XYZ file of C-alpha atoms in Angstrom:
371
model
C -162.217 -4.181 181.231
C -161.213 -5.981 178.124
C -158.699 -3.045 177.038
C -157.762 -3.247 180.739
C -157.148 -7.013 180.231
C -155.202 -6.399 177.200
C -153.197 -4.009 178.450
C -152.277 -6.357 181.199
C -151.301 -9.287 178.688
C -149.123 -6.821 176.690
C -147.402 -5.733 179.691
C -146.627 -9.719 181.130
C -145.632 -10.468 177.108
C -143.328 -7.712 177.540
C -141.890 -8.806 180.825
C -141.305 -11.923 179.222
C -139.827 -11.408 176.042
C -137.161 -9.101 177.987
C -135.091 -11.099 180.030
C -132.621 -13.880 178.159
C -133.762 -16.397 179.970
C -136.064 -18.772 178.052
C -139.070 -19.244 179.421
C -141.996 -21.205 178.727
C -145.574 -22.029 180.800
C -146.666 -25.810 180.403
C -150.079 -27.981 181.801
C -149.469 -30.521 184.149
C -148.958 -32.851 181.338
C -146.631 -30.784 179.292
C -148.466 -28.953 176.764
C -147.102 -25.955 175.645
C -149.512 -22.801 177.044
C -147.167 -19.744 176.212
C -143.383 -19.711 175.457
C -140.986 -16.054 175.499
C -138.976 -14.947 171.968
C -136.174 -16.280 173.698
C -136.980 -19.806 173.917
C -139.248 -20.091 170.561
C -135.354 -18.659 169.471
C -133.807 -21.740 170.724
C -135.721 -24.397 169.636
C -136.117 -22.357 165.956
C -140.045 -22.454 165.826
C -142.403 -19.201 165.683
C -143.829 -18.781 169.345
C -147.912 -19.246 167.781
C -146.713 -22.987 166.199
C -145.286 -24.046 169.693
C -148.568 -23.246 171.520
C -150.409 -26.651 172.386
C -147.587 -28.765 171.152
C -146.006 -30.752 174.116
C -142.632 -28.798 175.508
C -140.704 -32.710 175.500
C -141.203 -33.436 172.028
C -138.797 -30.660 171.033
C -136.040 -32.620 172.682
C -134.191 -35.753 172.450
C -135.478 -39.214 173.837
C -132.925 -39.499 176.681
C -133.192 -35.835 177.561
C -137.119 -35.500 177.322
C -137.378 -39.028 179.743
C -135.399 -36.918 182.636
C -137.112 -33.819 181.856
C -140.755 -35.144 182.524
C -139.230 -36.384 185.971
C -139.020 -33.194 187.228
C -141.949 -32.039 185.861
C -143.376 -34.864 187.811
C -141.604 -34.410 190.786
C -143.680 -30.894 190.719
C -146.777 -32.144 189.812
C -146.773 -34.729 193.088
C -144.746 -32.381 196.025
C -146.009 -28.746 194.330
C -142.422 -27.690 194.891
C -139.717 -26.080 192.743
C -137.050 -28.831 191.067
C -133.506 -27.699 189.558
C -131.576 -29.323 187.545
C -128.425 -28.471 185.109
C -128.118 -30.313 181.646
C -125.334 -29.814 178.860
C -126.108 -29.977 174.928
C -123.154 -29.258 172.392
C -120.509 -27.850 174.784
C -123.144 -25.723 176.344
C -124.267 -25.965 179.694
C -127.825 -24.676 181.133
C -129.749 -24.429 184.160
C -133.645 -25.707 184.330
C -135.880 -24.556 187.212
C -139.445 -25.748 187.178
C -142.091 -23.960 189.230
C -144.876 -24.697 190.428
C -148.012 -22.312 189.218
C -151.723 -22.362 191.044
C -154.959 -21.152 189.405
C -157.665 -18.587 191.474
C -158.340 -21.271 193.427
C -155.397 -22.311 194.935
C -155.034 -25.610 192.990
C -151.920 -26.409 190.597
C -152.486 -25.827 187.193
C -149.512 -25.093 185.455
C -145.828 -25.100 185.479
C -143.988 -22.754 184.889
C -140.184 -23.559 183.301
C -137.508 -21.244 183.431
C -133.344 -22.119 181.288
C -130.841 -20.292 181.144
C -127.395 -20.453 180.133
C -124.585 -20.740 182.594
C -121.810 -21.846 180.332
C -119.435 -18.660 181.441
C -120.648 -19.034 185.185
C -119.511 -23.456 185.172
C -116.472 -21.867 183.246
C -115.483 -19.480 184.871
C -116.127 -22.226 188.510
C -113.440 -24.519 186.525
C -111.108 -22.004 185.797
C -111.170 -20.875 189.642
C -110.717 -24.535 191.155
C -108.254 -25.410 188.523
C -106.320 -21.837 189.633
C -106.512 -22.864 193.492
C -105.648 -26.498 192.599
C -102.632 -25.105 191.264
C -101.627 -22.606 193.801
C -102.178 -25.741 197.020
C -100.303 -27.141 195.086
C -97.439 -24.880 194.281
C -98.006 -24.085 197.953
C -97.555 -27.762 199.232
C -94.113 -28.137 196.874
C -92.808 -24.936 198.441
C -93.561 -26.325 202.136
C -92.241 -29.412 201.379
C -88.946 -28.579 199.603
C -88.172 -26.849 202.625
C -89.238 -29.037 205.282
C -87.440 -31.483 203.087
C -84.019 -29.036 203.381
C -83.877 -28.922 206.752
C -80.654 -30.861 207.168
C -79.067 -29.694 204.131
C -79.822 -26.407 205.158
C -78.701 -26.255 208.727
C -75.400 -28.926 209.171
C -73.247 -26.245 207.048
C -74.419 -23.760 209.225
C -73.973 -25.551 212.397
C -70.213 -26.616 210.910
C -69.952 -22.853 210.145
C -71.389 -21.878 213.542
C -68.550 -24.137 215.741
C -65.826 -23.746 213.720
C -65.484 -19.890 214.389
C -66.789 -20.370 217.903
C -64.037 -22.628 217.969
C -61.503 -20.334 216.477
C -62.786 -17.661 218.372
C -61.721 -19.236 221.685
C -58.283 -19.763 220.408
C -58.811 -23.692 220.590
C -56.352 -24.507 218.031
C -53.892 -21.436 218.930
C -53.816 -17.696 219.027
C -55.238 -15.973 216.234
C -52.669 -13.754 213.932
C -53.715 -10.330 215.641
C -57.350 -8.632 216.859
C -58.560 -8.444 213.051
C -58.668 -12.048 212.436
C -60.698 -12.737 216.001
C -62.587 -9.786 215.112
C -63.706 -11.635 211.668
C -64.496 -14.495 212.722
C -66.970 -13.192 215.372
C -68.385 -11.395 212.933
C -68.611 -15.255 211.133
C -69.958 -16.758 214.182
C -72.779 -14.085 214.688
C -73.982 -13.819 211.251
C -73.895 -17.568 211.532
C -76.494 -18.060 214.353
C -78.899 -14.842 212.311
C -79.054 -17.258 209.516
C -79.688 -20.278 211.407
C -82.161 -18.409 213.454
C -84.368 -16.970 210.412
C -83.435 -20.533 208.372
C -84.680 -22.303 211.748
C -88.514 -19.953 211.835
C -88.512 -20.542 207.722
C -88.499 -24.374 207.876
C -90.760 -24.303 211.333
C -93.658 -22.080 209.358
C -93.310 -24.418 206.401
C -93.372 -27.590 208.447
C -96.744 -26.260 209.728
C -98.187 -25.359 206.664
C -97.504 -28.919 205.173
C -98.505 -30.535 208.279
C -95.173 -31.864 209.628
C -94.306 -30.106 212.432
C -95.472 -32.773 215.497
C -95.881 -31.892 219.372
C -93.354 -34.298 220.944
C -96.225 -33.582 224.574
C -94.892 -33.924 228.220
C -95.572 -32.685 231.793
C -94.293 -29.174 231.376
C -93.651 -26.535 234.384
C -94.220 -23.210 232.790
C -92.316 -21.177 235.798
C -89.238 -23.717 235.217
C -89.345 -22.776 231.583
C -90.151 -18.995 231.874
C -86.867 -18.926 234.659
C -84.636 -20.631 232.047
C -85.911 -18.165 229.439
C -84.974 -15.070 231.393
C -81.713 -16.970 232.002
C -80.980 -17.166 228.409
C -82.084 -13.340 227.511
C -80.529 -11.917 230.577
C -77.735 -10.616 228.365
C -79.398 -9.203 225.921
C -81.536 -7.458 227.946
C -78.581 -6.101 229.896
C -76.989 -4.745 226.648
C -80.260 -2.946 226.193
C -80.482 -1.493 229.762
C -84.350 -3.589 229.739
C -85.069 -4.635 233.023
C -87.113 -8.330 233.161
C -90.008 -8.365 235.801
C -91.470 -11.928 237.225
C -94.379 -13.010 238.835
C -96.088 -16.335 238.854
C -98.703 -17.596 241.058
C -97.380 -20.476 244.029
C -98.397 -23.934 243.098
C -98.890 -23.637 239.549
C -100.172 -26.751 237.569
C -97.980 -28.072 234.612
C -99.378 -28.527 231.246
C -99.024 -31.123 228.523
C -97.104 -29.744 226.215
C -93.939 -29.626 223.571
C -91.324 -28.239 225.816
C -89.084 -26.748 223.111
C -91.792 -25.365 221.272
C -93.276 -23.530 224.151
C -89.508 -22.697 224.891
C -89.516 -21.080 221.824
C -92.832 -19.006 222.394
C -91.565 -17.223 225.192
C -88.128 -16.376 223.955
C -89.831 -15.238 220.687
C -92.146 -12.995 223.043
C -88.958 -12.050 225.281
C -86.783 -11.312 222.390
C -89.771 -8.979 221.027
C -90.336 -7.366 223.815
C -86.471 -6.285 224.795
C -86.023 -5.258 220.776
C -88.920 -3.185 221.025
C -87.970 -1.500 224.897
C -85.810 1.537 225.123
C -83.972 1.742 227.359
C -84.566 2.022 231.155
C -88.086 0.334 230.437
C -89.276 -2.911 231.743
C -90.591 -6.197 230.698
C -93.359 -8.358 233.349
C -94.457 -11.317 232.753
C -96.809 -12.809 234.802
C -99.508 -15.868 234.461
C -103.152 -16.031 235.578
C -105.804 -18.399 235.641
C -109.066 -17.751 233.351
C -112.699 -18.407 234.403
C -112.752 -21.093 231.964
C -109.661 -22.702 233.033
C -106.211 -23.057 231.608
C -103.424 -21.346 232.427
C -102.373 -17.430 230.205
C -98.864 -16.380 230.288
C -98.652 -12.349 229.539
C -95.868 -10.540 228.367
C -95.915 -6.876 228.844
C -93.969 -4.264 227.823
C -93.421 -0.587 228.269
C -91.940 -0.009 224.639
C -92.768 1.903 221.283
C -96.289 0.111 221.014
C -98.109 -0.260 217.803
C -101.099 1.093 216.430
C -104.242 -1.507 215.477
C -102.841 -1.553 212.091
C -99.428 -2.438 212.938
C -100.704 -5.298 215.279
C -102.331 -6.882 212.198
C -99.245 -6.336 210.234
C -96.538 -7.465 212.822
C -99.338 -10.550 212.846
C -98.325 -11.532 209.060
C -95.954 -13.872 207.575
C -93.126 -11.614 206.607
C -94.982 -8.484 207.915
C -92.962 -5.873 209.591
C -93.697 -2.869 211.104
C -91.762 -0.148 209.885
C -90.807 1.937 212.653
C -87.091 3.423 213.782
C -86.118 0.557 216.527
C -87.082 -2.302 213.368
C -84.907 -0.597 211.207
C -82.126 -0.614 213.941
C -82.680 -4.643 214.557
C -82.559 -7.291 212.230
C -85.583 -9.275 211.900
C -87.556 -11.730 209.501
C -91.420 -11.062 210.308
C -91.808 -14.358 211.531
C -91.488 -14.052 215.234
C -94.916 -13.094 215.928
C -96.723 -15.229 213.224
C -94.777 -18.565 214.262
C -95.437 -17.909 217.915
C -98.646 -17.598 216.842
C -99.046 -20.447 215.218
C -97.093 -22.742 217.511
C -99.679 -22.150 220.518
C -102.166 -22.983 218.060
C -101.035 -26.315 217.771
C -101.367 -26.501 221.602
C -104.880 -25.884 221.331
C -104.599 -21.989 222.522
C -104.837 -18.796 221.682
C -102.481 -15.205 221.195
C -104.087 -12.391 222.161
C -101.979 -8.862 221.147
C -102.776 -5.685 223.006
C -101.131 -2.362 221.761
C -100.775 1.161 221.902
C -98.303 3.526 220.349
C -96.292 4.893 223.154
C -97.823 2.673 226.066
C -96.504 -0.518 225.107
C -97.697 -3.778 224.086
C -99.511 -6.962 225.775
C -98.954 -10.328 224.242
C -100.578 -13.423 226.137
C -100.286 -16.829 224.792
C -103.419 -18.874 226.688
C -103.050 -22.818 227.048
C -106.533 -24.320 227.060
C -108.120 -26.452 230.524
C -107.455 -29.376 228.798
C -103.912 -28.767 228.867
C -103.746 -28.982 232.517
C -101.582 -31.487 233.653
C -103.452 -33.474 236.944
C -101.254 -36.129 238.365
């Protein structure tokens, strides 16, 4: 039994002296009952001096009067107490535990320290890096939120002035070069505007600028116009445009131009991505839980899960032979996205290489409009 016992003591000195964490076992009034090699280390005195001495007189008034709270905060609630303290650029953690004898009762503490100096570093480091980067983040949204007028009046002046030359307004053009120019001028005009225009509306979002301007809005009235305005383009495509909306459908509160801009993002997708002889439907419904979803379906290329995440990104485009034949930022998708957000609703993308793709944008119930 005794060589049993000893073995056991030699094993738990072991344990102890192993880890770098110091570690020392106190009464309930602080006497010192057994300290590791690491914390004898630390405070500089052989471990067999330090046993019966009282653990707080190794330390300095202030810090031994906060210590021996926490020890006392043990001693009344039997419960664990943390704590961090800092000497000489050096920061460390104290945990006291609470230790009971055979019988249940407390009868020691036990006190573990350990230095986290690289882990409070390494925390400052990381916050001062993200500080930086919201911040570099914030300057980048707001220069160009900022820009918007400088950015688009010389585009707009650019934009009318060829439109204007192009219909001959101030007399007939020298020959079919010159009118061929400057609708050349007049398209690459409105491409700029158009990815300059989804730029500034993604960074007037992120820097929290971009405001609903909310009014009774009749989604079929909108859709109608939308169709209107694409009915060319999808004619040059040989797309066909499919509608079908439920009678008596409730408006919503919303921003009319922005949810303008959601469907002709979704329309404009949808054709680009068509071949031709395919079709486009869009038709509404009316969840269980209320609200009114808008879907846009398509019977084009599709994409593959992977290529829904990546169309999903800022900037992300899916690489695939009908992208590479249209122009296109890789904001369409995210800024829709993002604009029915701020409505309070959702964007749900269903796709499948060869089937076609589902996007509905869903306005919440409390969107409804009741007069």
């Amino acid at each position: 039994a005794e060589e049993a016992l000893k073995e056991s003591e030699v094993r738990a000195r072991a344990f102890l002296n192993a880890t770098s964490e110091q570690a020392a076992l106190v009464d309930l009034k602080g006497a010192i009952i057994d300290v590791n090699s690491a914390m004898a280390t630390r405070l500089g005195i052989p471990m067999e001096e330090l046993i019966g001495k009282d653990f707080f007189d190794y330390q300095t008034a202030a810090k031994a009067r906060r210590w021996k709270l926490h020890l006392q905060q043990v001693r009344e609630f039997h419960a664990p107490s943390q704590f961090e303290d800092q000497a000489h650029g050096v920061w460390y953690e104290h945990n006291y535990y609470p230790v009971n004898a055979a019988s249940g009762q407390l009868s020691h503490i036990a006190i573990y320290i350990r230095d986290v100096t690289n882990v409070k570093m390494a925390g400052q480091a990381l916050r001062k890096a993200k500080s930086a980067a919201e911040e570099a983040s914030r300057a980048k949204s707001d220069f160009l939120a900022n820009m918007s007028h400088e950015l688009r009046t010389p585009l707009n002046a650019i934009i009318g002035f060829s439109d204007a030359l192009s219909q001959q307004i101030f007399g007939p053009l020298a020959n079919e070069k010159q009118s061929e120019y400057i609708e050349n001028i007049g398209q690459s005009g409105e491409l700029l505007l158009d990815l300059i225009n989804d730029i500034l509306d993604v960074s007037a979002i992120e820097a929290d600028k971009l405001e609903l301007r909310e009014e009774s809005v009749d989604l079929k009235i909108v859709v109608d116009e939308c169709i209107t305005l694409m009915t060319t383009r999808a004619g040059d495509a040989k797309v066909k445009i499919l509608e079908k909306f439920q009678h008596n459908l409730p408006k919503i509160y919303g921003d009319d131009r922005r949810i303008r801009q959601i469907f002709l993002n979704l329309l404009s997708n949808a054709i680009k991505f068509t071949p031709e002889n395919g079709k486009i439907r869009i038709t509404c419904a009316v969840p269980d839980d209320g609200g009114i979803a808008i879907s846009f379906s398509d019977t084009g290329i599709g994409m593959s899960d992977a290529e829904v995440a990546q169309a999903l990104k800022k900037f992300g485009q899916v690489d695939n032979e009908m992208s590479r034949r249209h122009a296109g930022t890789g904001l369409g998708l995210p800024l829709t996205q993002r604009l029915i957000e701020l409505h309070g609703g959702t964007l749900a993308l269903h796709s499948k290489p060869g089937k076609g793709t589902e996007v509905v944008v869903a306005f919440p119930a409390d969107r409804i409009h009741i007069p």
